[in-house]
Amino acid sequence: MKMAKEVTKLPKSKQKFTSKSSKNGENYGEMGKQENHKVDVRKKFTEEKKKSRMNPVKVSSLESNKKKFGNNKINLEENSGKNSRSLDKNVVLDKQANGKVGFVKQNEKEKDHTTAKPLKVSSLEFAKKKFGDSKKKFEENSLSSSKESFLKSDKKFFGDEKKKFEEKTLSPSRGLFLKTERKKFGNKKKYAEDDSAAAMEAKPKKKKRVIRIDPYDFSNKRLDDGNVLNEITNRKEKKKEEEEEPEKVKLSMNAQFRAINPSPSILTFVEDNFLGRRRDIELRRAGYNTELSAPLDNIPFSTSTERARIEESVFRNKLDFFAAAKVSLSLPPPGVPEIAFAGRSNVGKSSLLNSLTRQWGVVRTSDKPGHTQSINFFNLGPKLNLVDLPGYGFAYAKEEVKEAWEDLVKEYVSTRIGLKRVCLLIDTKWGMKPRDHELIHLMERHQTKYQVVLTKTDTVFPLDVARRAMQIEETLKKHKSIVQPVMMVSSKSGAGIRCLRTALAKVTRFVKP
Ligand SMILES: Nc1nc2c(ncn2[C@@H]2O[C@H](COP(=O)(O)OP(=O)(O)OP(=O)(O)O)[C@@H](O)[C@H]2O)c(=O)[nH]1
Ligand SMILES: [Mg+2]
């Protein structure tokens, strides 16, 4: 209809011309009559020719259409064939009419307008036929050529590798994000294929605003409300105290120990007996043979035959095991004076017995707490018995067994006739523990004489040995059954052993053989 309207608007000469051409050679007989207007017509034709030069875009669009429909080649050919045939027909007709090719092009232009639509429609129809009702394929086929070609080229370029394809199609920032994500999670994580989904992921999440209410902030509370303020201040103080208290205890424990000033007598004792951690060169200079397997026993140049020369005759005797008791009924009858060695498990009770007598292997020792599980009686000559007690506190033993031997120890130290002294052994490094205090109270109650002996002095610095001795002396100075001074020994190095012997030998002083 539009075309028809346009035609009506054209000048008369053109109207005639178009009407002739549109009729396709209906007016063949009138050709000779029109020769007079030939020149004018030619001019017009040349003008028209200029105007009606074929649009190259149209041609290329046809070509692209061919590419686009690929498999629709036949149809396209058919269509194009029809067109070409119709064009040819026109050419012939127009040649016959005017003998000029330019005229044909004008016609072609008109035909383009007329044939473009049916061509498209027919190609779509063909596609529909080809793919039946499968919507997908049809849609794929009918995609805009630009997008399809772009995607195809991309796929070709990257092969089927999804990753690369994604990276290419996504924004560079998203690509970076993906790279970093992949680095993080390895290649396990799969990413959404959708660009939209990817874009959603890439969007930085909005941080939620969290308003924290300070329970102690009373800026928006009524100041004249005294209860509120009091409550708040009380709570504040309580919290502060709670926070400070454990630190105070910790600090004070440590600080208290560091603040201890040992008495000059203790300090000289530590130095004279080479107590505490010492360097080998220091011991060698003092005349100790550090290469000996047995403890040096604080005697310069001591050898294995030194036992015969022990200063206290009672400790020169042979050490003999004679009884072991797990229950009070199996305790041997009291006879000669007894010295018992009590203390926590693994504190070095059994080792001290060996060290005092210089007889290694008679009393069994172990680095496993809870090795001694019965009261073991050793005879040291006719005048003295040494008693090795099981330890208390942590031990590798069943709770029931442990409880049994702890009860036995308590019974022994509180009721045993002939028990002259209990050597309460304390590890120099750790000091006194609640269980030690428990036993002390028990012995105090039953007026059992006891002497504190610091063991393993070689594990701490000499000054700390002195501090520990001073600390214990201070805490137990009001106790009545305690025998002063606090002794310090090392079964490993033999430091302080001789002094302990001297102190213990006093027990046998008034004993008649
Ligand atoms: N460094 C050092 N280690 C020691 C000393 N005395 C003993 N030991 C070690 O401490 C561990 C325990 O020694 P024991 O004599 O068996 O201790 P215990 O008190 O009899 O232990 P229980 O029988 O389990 O109650 C062993 O490995 C000893 O070698 C010492 O003076 N210095
Ligand atoms: Mg033991």
XYZ file of C-alpha atoms and ligand atoms in Angstrom:
546
model
C 0.000 0.000 0.000
C 2.822 2.338 0.870
C 4.468 1.651 -2.371
C 1.315 2.495 -4.187
C 1.053 5.779 -2.369
C 4.650 6.641 -3.199
C 3.991 5.902 -6.794
C 1.065 8.324 -6.887
C 3.274 11.086 -5.524
C 5.907 10.746 -8.261
C 6.001 13.172 -11.258
C 3.998 12.251 -14.285
C 6.916 11.147 -16.460
C 8.024 8.795 -13.757
C 4.509 7.648 -13.125
C 4.300 6.595 -16.697
C 7.625 4.896 -16.548
C 6.835 3.029 -13.427
C 3.452 2.061 -14.640
C 5.068 0.600 -17.777
C 7.703 -1.234 -15.907
C 5.276 -2.528 -13.358
C 3.145 -3.962 -16.077
C 6.139 -5.911 -17.368
C 5.991 -5.341 -21.071
C 2.318 -4.885 -21.511
C 3.086 -1.777 -23.573
C 5.577 -3.376 -25.985
C 3.920 -1.844 -29.042
C 4.282 1.713 -27.731
C 8.085 1.650 -27.589
C 8.623 3.360 -31.003
C 6.256 6.143 -30.054
C 8.261 7.108 -27.070
C 11.564 7.639 -28.966
C 11.033 11.420 -28.981
C 11.305 11.584 -25.267
C 14.423 9.413 -25.301
C 16.908 12.138 -24.320
C 14.796 13.373 -21.397
C 14.203 9.901 -20.233
C 17.935 9.121 -20.391
C 18.726 12.135 -18.250
C 16.190 11.096 -15.746
C 17.530 7.583 -15.853
C 21.064 8.729 -15.162
C 19.788 10.725 -12.182
C 17.754 7.806 -11.041
C 20.753 5.613 -11.600
C 22.809 7.706 -9.263
C 20.112 7.709 -6.664
C 19.191 4.107 -7.023
C 22.590 2.573 -6.737
C 22.209 -0.617 -4.915
C 22.705 -0.370 -1.233
C 25.783 -2.517 -0.399
C 24.404 -3.173 3.045
C 21.484 -4.976 1.505
C 23.774 -7.267 -0.478
C 25.890 -8.012 2.507
C 22.772 -8.681 4.539
C 21.781 -11.252 1.968
C 25.163 -12.863 2.224
C 25.006 -12.846 5.991
C 21.596 -14.408 5.733
C 23.153 -17.192 3.744
C 25.743 -17.711 6.421
C 23.189 -17.432 9.113
C 20.905 -20.145 7.906
C 23.705 -22.484 6.915
C 21.602 -25.602 6.462
C 18.827 -23.608 4.938
C 21.013 -23.227 1.917
C 18.602 -24.970 -0.345
C 15.753 -22.792 0.725
C 17.859 -19.703 0.415
C 18.976 -20.789 -2.989
C 15.446 -21.422 -3.885
C 14.458 -18.017 -2.689
C 17.432 -16.352 -4.249
C 16.808 -18.408 -7.375
C 13.311 -17.100 -7.511
C 14.610 -13.593 -7.043
C 17.313 -14.022 -9.613
C 14.845 -15.478 -12.001
C 12.504 -12.604 -11.428
C 15.386 -10.158 -11.749
C 16.541 -11.785 -14.944
C 13.072 -11.571 -16.207
C 13.040 -7.906 -15.438
C 16.389 -7.424 -17.061
C 15.116 -8.974 -20.224
C 11.971 -6.938 -20.104
C 13.788 -3.760 -19.338
C 16.389 -4.400 -21.981
C 13.616 -4.900 -24.347
C 12.018 -1.735 -23.097
C 14.961 0.594 -22.923
C 18.094 -1.377 -23.778
C 19.741 0.025 -20.609
C 21.043 -1.893 -17.683
C 20.650 1.042 -15.293
C 16.959 0.649 -15.521
C 17.310 -2.860 -14.249
C 18.986 -1.624 -11.086
C 16.105 0.682 -10.392
C 13.850 -2.278 -10.701
C 16.115 -4.344 -8.507
C 15.796 -1.739 -5.812
C 12.076 -1.930 -6.005
C 12.207 -5.705 -6.010
C 14.441 -5.694 -2.979
C 11.761 -3.871 -1.129
C 9.149 -6.243 -2.297
C 11.112 -9.487 -1.945
C 12.940 -8.831 1.323
C 9.983 -9.596 3.505
C 8.859 -12.801 1.874
C 12.450 -14.061 1.918
C 12.742 -13.626 5.665
C 9.377 -15.128 6.335
C 10.114 -18.099 4.159
C 13.456 -18.737 5.880
C 11.795 -18.662 9.277
C 9.101 -21.001 8.086
C 11.752 -23.311 6.741
C 13.525 -23.294 10.093
C 10.302 -24.131 11.827
C 9.707 -27.011 9.473
C 13.212 -28.248 9.891
C 13.235 -28.280 13.636
C 9.617 -29.121 14.037
C 8.217 -27.830 17.282
C 11.420 -28.045 19.222
C 11.453 -24.535 20.453
C 15.003 -24.486 21.630
C 16.616 -25.313 18.333
C 14.424 -22.881 16.581
C 15.340 -20.159 19.001
C 18.998 -20.980 18.658
C 18.676 -20.744 14.966
C 16.790 -17.530 15.086
C 19.279 -15.832 17.392
C 20.539 -12.547 16.211
C 23.437 -13.231 13.920
C 25.769 -10.842 15.742
C 25.392 -12.519 19.148
C 25.560 -16.011 17.754
C 28.614 -15.341 15.677
C 30.302 -13.694 18.666
C 29.569 -16.636 20.922
C 30.624 -19.125 18.276
C 33.882 -17.357 17.648
C 34.501 -17.220 21.376
C 33.807 -20.904 21.778
C 36.052 -21.743 18.895
C 38.795 -19.627 20.337
C 38.592 -21.111 23.784
C 37.504 -24.592 22.771
C 35.087 -26.067 25.242
C 37.005 -24.927 28.244
C 34.405 -23.440 30.413
C 36.759 -21.560 32.616
C 38.396 -19.568 29.878
C 35.097 -18.887 28.232
C 33.698 -17.550 31.460
C 36.718 -15.425 32.059
C 36.484 -13.978 28.605
C 32.790 -13.221 28.699
C 32.899 -11.803 32.194
C 34.136 -8.415 33.123
C 37.867 -8.163 33.850
C 37.225 -7.456 37.498
C 35.052 -10.555 37.732
C 37.792 -12.500 35.983
C 40.256 -11.404 38.605
C 37.802 -12.296 41.321
C 37.349 -15.761 39.864
C 41.078 -16.261 39.582
C 41.611 -15.391 43.191
C 38.674 -17.566 44.217
C 40.100 -20.478 42.282
C 43.416 -19.993 43.949
C 41.629 -20.123 47.254
C 39.459 -23.167 46.699
C 41.455 -24.915 44.008
C 39.623 -26.134 40.962
C 36.976 -27.965 42.954
C 34.568 -25.115 43.051
C 32.277 -24.723 40.100
C 31.057 -21.371 39.116
C 27.680 -20.385 37.920
C 27.357 -20.320 34.208
C 24.995 -17.461 34.208
C 26.546 -14.112 33.714
C 23.832 -12.654 35.819
C 24.553 -15.032 38.676
C 28.239 -14.287 38.397
C 27.541 -10.610 38.461
C 25.453 -11.106 41.588
C 28.328 -12.929 43.231
C 30.807 -10.309 42.217
C 28.709 -7.631 43.833
C 30.225 -6.685 47.160
C 27.843 -7.612 49.928
C 26.503 -4.806 51.921
C 27.721 -4.864 55.444
C 25.044 -4.962 58.015
C 25.211 -2.273 60.546
C 25.486 -3.703 63.979
C 24.758 -1.393 66.815
C 26.290 -2.584 69.997
C 24.814 -1.319 73.152
C 27.294 -0.693 75.895
C 25.686 -1.838 79.140
C 27.784 0.704 81.004
C 26.916 3.587 78.784
C 24.359 5.551 80.715
C 24.496 8.631 78.526
C 20.888 8.129 77.450
C 19.680 7.179 80.892
C 18.259 9.483 83.456
C 21.069 10.753 85.634
C 18.750 11.360 88.565
C 17.950 7.648 88.599
C 20.392 6.750 91.353
C 19.604 3.025 91.332
C 20.603 2.627 87.729
C 23.859 4.462 88.242
C 24.697 2.529 91.383
C 23.979 -0.745 89.671
C 26.178 0.199 86.762
C 29.088 1.301 88.947
C 28.794 -1.805 91.107
C 28.826 -4.038 88.095
C 31.845 -2.170 86.718
C 33.775 -2.604 89.945
C 32.890 -6.272 90.195
C 34.042 -6.910 86.656
C 37.312 -5.111 87.282
C 37.928 -7.114 90.424
C 37.169 -10.377 88.632
C 39.594 -9.489 85.891
C 42.343 -8.399 88.219
C 42.074 -11.140 90.842
C 43.527 -14.147 88.986
C 46.392 -12.017 87.712
C 47.008 -10.774 91.221
C 47.200 -14.332 92.546
C 49.491 -15.437 89.748
C 51.690 -12.397 90.005
C 51.791 -12.457 93.748
C 52.795 -16.133 93.840
C 55.655 -15.535 91.507
C 56.550 -12.146 92.872
C 56.428 -13.387 96.414
C 58.900 -16.121 95.611
C 61.218 -13.689 93.795
C 60.990 -11.253 96.685
C 62.268 -13.814 99.184
C 65.585 -12.803 100.654
C 67.308 -15.964 101.888
C 69.122 -15.729 105.199
C 72.949 -15.605 105.030
C 73.177 -18.995 106.746
C 71.068 -20.646 104.007
C 73.040 -18.919 101.260
C 76.363 -20.083 102.687
C 74.971 -23.615 103.080
C 73.941 -23.659 99.401
C 77.367 -22.422 98.321
C 79.350 -24.737 100.598
C 77.490 -27.832 99.436
C 77.452 -26.931 95.710
C 73.696 -27.055 95.664
C 71.647 -25.909 92.706
C 72.375 -26.075 89.007
C 76.109 -25.975 88.478
C 78.371 -26.083 85.491
C 80.633 -29.112 85.120
C 83.728 -26.950 85.068
C 82.695 -25.441 88.387
C 82.265 -28.896 89.954
C 85.584 -30.109 88.554
C 87.368 -27.088 89.938
C 85.919 -27.940 93.333
C 87.466 -31.414 93.039
C 84.373 -33.450 92.039
C 84.728 -36.278 89.560
C 81.734 -35.618 87.373
C 82.326 -38.706 85.220
C 81.321 -41.137 87.934
C 78.012 -42.885 87.469
C 77.274 -42.929 91.176
C 76.479 -39.700 93.010
C 79.511 -37.799 94.157
C 78.093 -37.599 97.633
C 79.674 -34.225 98.143
C 83.067 -35.740 98.836
C 85.839 -34.494 96.562
C 87.530 -37.227 94.516
C 85.112 -39.848 95.775
C 85.234 -43.375 94.302
C 83.027 -46.462 94.566
C 85.050 -47.613 97.586
C 84.181 -44.433 99.414
C 81.313 -46.172 101.277
C 83.778 -47.496 103.772
C 84.816 -43.949 104.480
C 81.355 -42.485 105.047
C 81.589 -40.002 107.909
C 78.557 -41.429 109.768
C 79.222 -44.981 110.774
C 75.553 -45.965 110.698
C 75.344 -45.327 106.976
C 78.372 -47.520 106.293
C 76.218 -50.562 107.109
C 74.770 -52.750 104.466
C 71.247 -51.909 103.405
C 68.910 -54.930 103.558
C 65.270 -55.147 102.529
C 63.271 -57.161 105.058
C 59.548 -56.313 104.840
C 56.832 -54.847 102.662
C 53.332 -53.932 103.779
C 50.258 -53.023 101.762
C 47.888 -53.142 104.710
C 48.415 -52.132 108.325
C 48.169 -55.763 109.498
C 51.215 -56.775 107.500
C 53.410 -54.110 109.050
C 56.417 -55.627 110.849
C 56.488 -55.361 114.638
C 58.229 -52.236 115.878
C 61.821 -52.701 116.971
C 64.791 -50.508 116.183
C 64.277 -46.805 115.502
C 62.846 -46.052 112.074
C 63.396 -43.164 109.677
C 60.673 -42.964 107.011
C 60.793 -41.116 103.703
C 57.483 -39.597 102.691
C 56.392 -37.241 99.962
C 54.579 -36.919 96.662
C 55.069 -39.557 93.992
C 58.257 -39.204 91.939
C 59.803 -36.720 94.351
C 62.893 -38.928 94.783
C 62.305 -40.942 97.993
C 63.761 -44.235 96.819
C 66.688 -42.482 95.130
C 67.537 -40.700 98.356
C 67.764 -44.005 100.242
C 70.278 -45.270 97.723
C 72.204 -42.040 97.788
C 72.431 -41.938 101.570
C 73.784 -45.475 101.776
C 75.756 -45.353 98.491
C 74.219 -48.674 97.604
C 72.694 -48.451 94.202
C 69.967 -50.827 93.163
C 68.834 -51.971 96.632
C 65.847 -49.653 96.528
C 64.151 -49.607 93.169
C 63.534 -46.319 91.507
C 61.602 -45.261 88.448
C 60.785 -42.083 86.528
C 57.162 -43.227 86.508
C 55.180 -41.791 89.426
C 53.657 -44.443 91.647
C 56.423 -47.010 91.371
C 56.562 -47.738 95.096
C 53.124 -49.048 96.097
C 53.846 -50.607 99.468
C 55.672 -49.664 102.671
C 59.142 -51.139 102.239
C 61.363 -51.762 105.281
C 65.163 -51.761 105.034
C 67.525 -52.602 107.767
C 70.684 -50.492 108.023
C 72.737 -52.178 110.708
C 71.543 -53.121 114.188
C 70.573 -49.626 115.197
C 68.442 -48.217 112.359
C 65.680 -49.086 109.900
C 64.957 -47.047 106.794
C 61.364 -47.085 105.493
C 60.456 -46.246 101.911
C 56.849 -45.038 101.750
C 54.599 -44.965 98.704
C 53.996 -41.491 97.359
C 50.777 -39.512 97.331
C 49.277 -37.216 94.678
C 49.409 -38.082 90.997
C 50.455 -41.659 90.260
C 49.932 -44.273 87.560
C 47.682 -46.500 89.622
C 44.013 -47.282 90.135
C 42.197 -44.844 92.343
C 41.181 -47.571 94.789
C 44.748 -48.856 95.149
C 46.032 -45.320 95.543
C 43.506 -44.503 98.217
C 44.441 -47.691 100.061
C 48.154 -46.956 100.202
C 47.581 -43.296 101.073
C 45.440 -44.375 104.015
C 48.147 -46.815 105.033
C 50.787 -44.065 104.929
C 48.589 -41.811 107.076
C 48.067 -44.593 109.549
C 51.779 -45.410 109.627
C 52.983 -41.849 110.255
C 50.356 -41.187 112.897
C 50.448 -44.465 114.885
C 53.762 -46.211 114.287
C 55.753 -46.919 117.405
C 59.489 -46.519 116.934
C 59.124 -44.021 114.127
C 61.718 -41.445 115.099
C 61.583 -39.176 112.098
C 59.747 -38.666 108.874
C 61.782 -37.069 106.097
C 59.163 -35.076 104.177
C 60.576 -34.713 100.690
C 59.593 -31.633 98.649
C 60.595 -31.003 95.050
C 62.657 -27.793 95.071
C 61.178 -26.664 91.790
C 57.510 -26.898 92.779
C 57.538 -26.326 96.500
C 54.866 -27.463 98.907
C 51.484 -28.659 97.699
C 48.168 -29.058 99.589
C 48.737 -32.787 100.068
C 52.052 -31.991 101.792
C 50.251 -29.615 104.126
C 47.680 -32.310 104.819
C 50.374 -34.744 105.932
C 52.088 -32.052 108.007
C 48.847 -31.342 109.845
C 48.409 -35.043 110.483
C 51.938 -35.357 111.865
C 51.494 -32.221 113.921
C 48.333 -33.679 115.389
C 50.084 -36.929 116.303
C 53.340 -35.244 117.315
C 55.392 -37.171 114.824
C 58.771 -35.572 114.271
C 59.400 -34.629 110.680
C 62.126 -32.826 108.750
C 61.658 -31.188 105.377
C 64.150 -32.260 102.704
C 64.301 -30.393 99.413
C 65.124 -32.792 96.567
C 66.353 -32.422 92.996
C 68.175 -29.212 93.848
C 70.288 -29.673 90.712
C 67.253 -28.685 88.587
C 67.100 -25.038 89.774
C 69.485 -22.129 90.261
C 71.344 -21.968 93.607
C 69.549 -18.784 94.601
C 66.169 -20.422 94.030
C 67.224 -23.385 96.197
C 67.946 -20.918 98.982
C 64.669 -19.070 98.398
C 62.666 -22.290 98.558
C 64.337 -23.338 101.791
C 63.692 -19.917 103.253
C 60.049 -19.956 102.141
C 59.372 -23.335 103.773
C 61.133 -22.372 106.938
C 58.982 -19.251 107.155
C 55.686 -21.036 106.573
C 56.431 -23.841 109.047
C 58.256 -21.873 111.695
C 55.333 -21.994 114.140
C 54.949 -25.752 113.803
C 56.005 -27.772 116.834
C 56.882 -31.161 115.434
C 59.126 -29.872 112.683
C 62.839 -30.484 112.960
C 64.881 -27.566 111.702
C 66.752 -26.804 109.496
C 65.303 -27.583 106.093
C 67.699 -29.930 104.330
C 68.660 -29.586 100.642
C 69.945 -32.490 98.584
C 70.510 -33.815 95.122
C 70.660 -37.576 94.723
C 72.028 -37.036 91.248
C 75.011 -34.882 92.101
C 75.303 -36.000 95.737
C 75.149 -32.399 96.962
C 73.900 -32.034 100.551
C 73.829 -35.786 101.203
C 76.620 -35.736 103.755
C 74.840 -33.072 105.787
C 71.613 -35.066 105.725
C 73.468 -38.124 106.952
C 74.836 -36.139 109.861
C 71.370 -34.834 110.702
C 69.766 -38.293 110.573
C 72.558 -40.078 112.404
C 71.538 -38.150 115.529
C 68.430 -40.339 115.712
C 70.535 -43.365 116.579
C 72.712 -41.512 119.106
C 71.018 -42.874 122.257
C 69.980 -46.222 120.850
C 71.565 -49.176 122.563
C 72.593 -52.044 120.328
N 67.642 -34.530 88.552
C 67.387 -35.325 89.584
N 66.580 -36.376 89.407
C 66.320 -37.176 90.485
C 66.853 -36.902 91.740
N 66.421 -37.853 92.600
C 65.667 -38.691 91.906
N 65.575 -38.285 90.628
C 64.800 -38.946 89.562
O 63.432 -38.851 89.877
C 62.765 -40.016 89.434
C 61.959 -40.605 90.577
O 62.773 -41.084 91.507
P 62.255 -42.098 92.644
O 63.342 -42.224 93.649
O 61.755 -43.350 92.056
O 61.031 -41.300 93.224
P 59.994 -41.846 94.340
O 59.652 -40.706 95.210
O 60.483 -43.071 94.999
O 58.741 -42.205 93.434
P 57.555 -43.176 93.809
O 58.143 -44.454 94.236
O 56.766 -43.289 92.586
O 56.770 -42.541 94.897
C 63.837 -40.940 88.915
O 63.835 -40.876 87.513
C 65.122 -40.388 89.468
O 66.210 -40.608 88.594
C 67.707 -35.754 91.873
O 68.212 -35.420 92.933
N 67.935 -34.999 90.748
Mg 59.808 -44.872 95.260
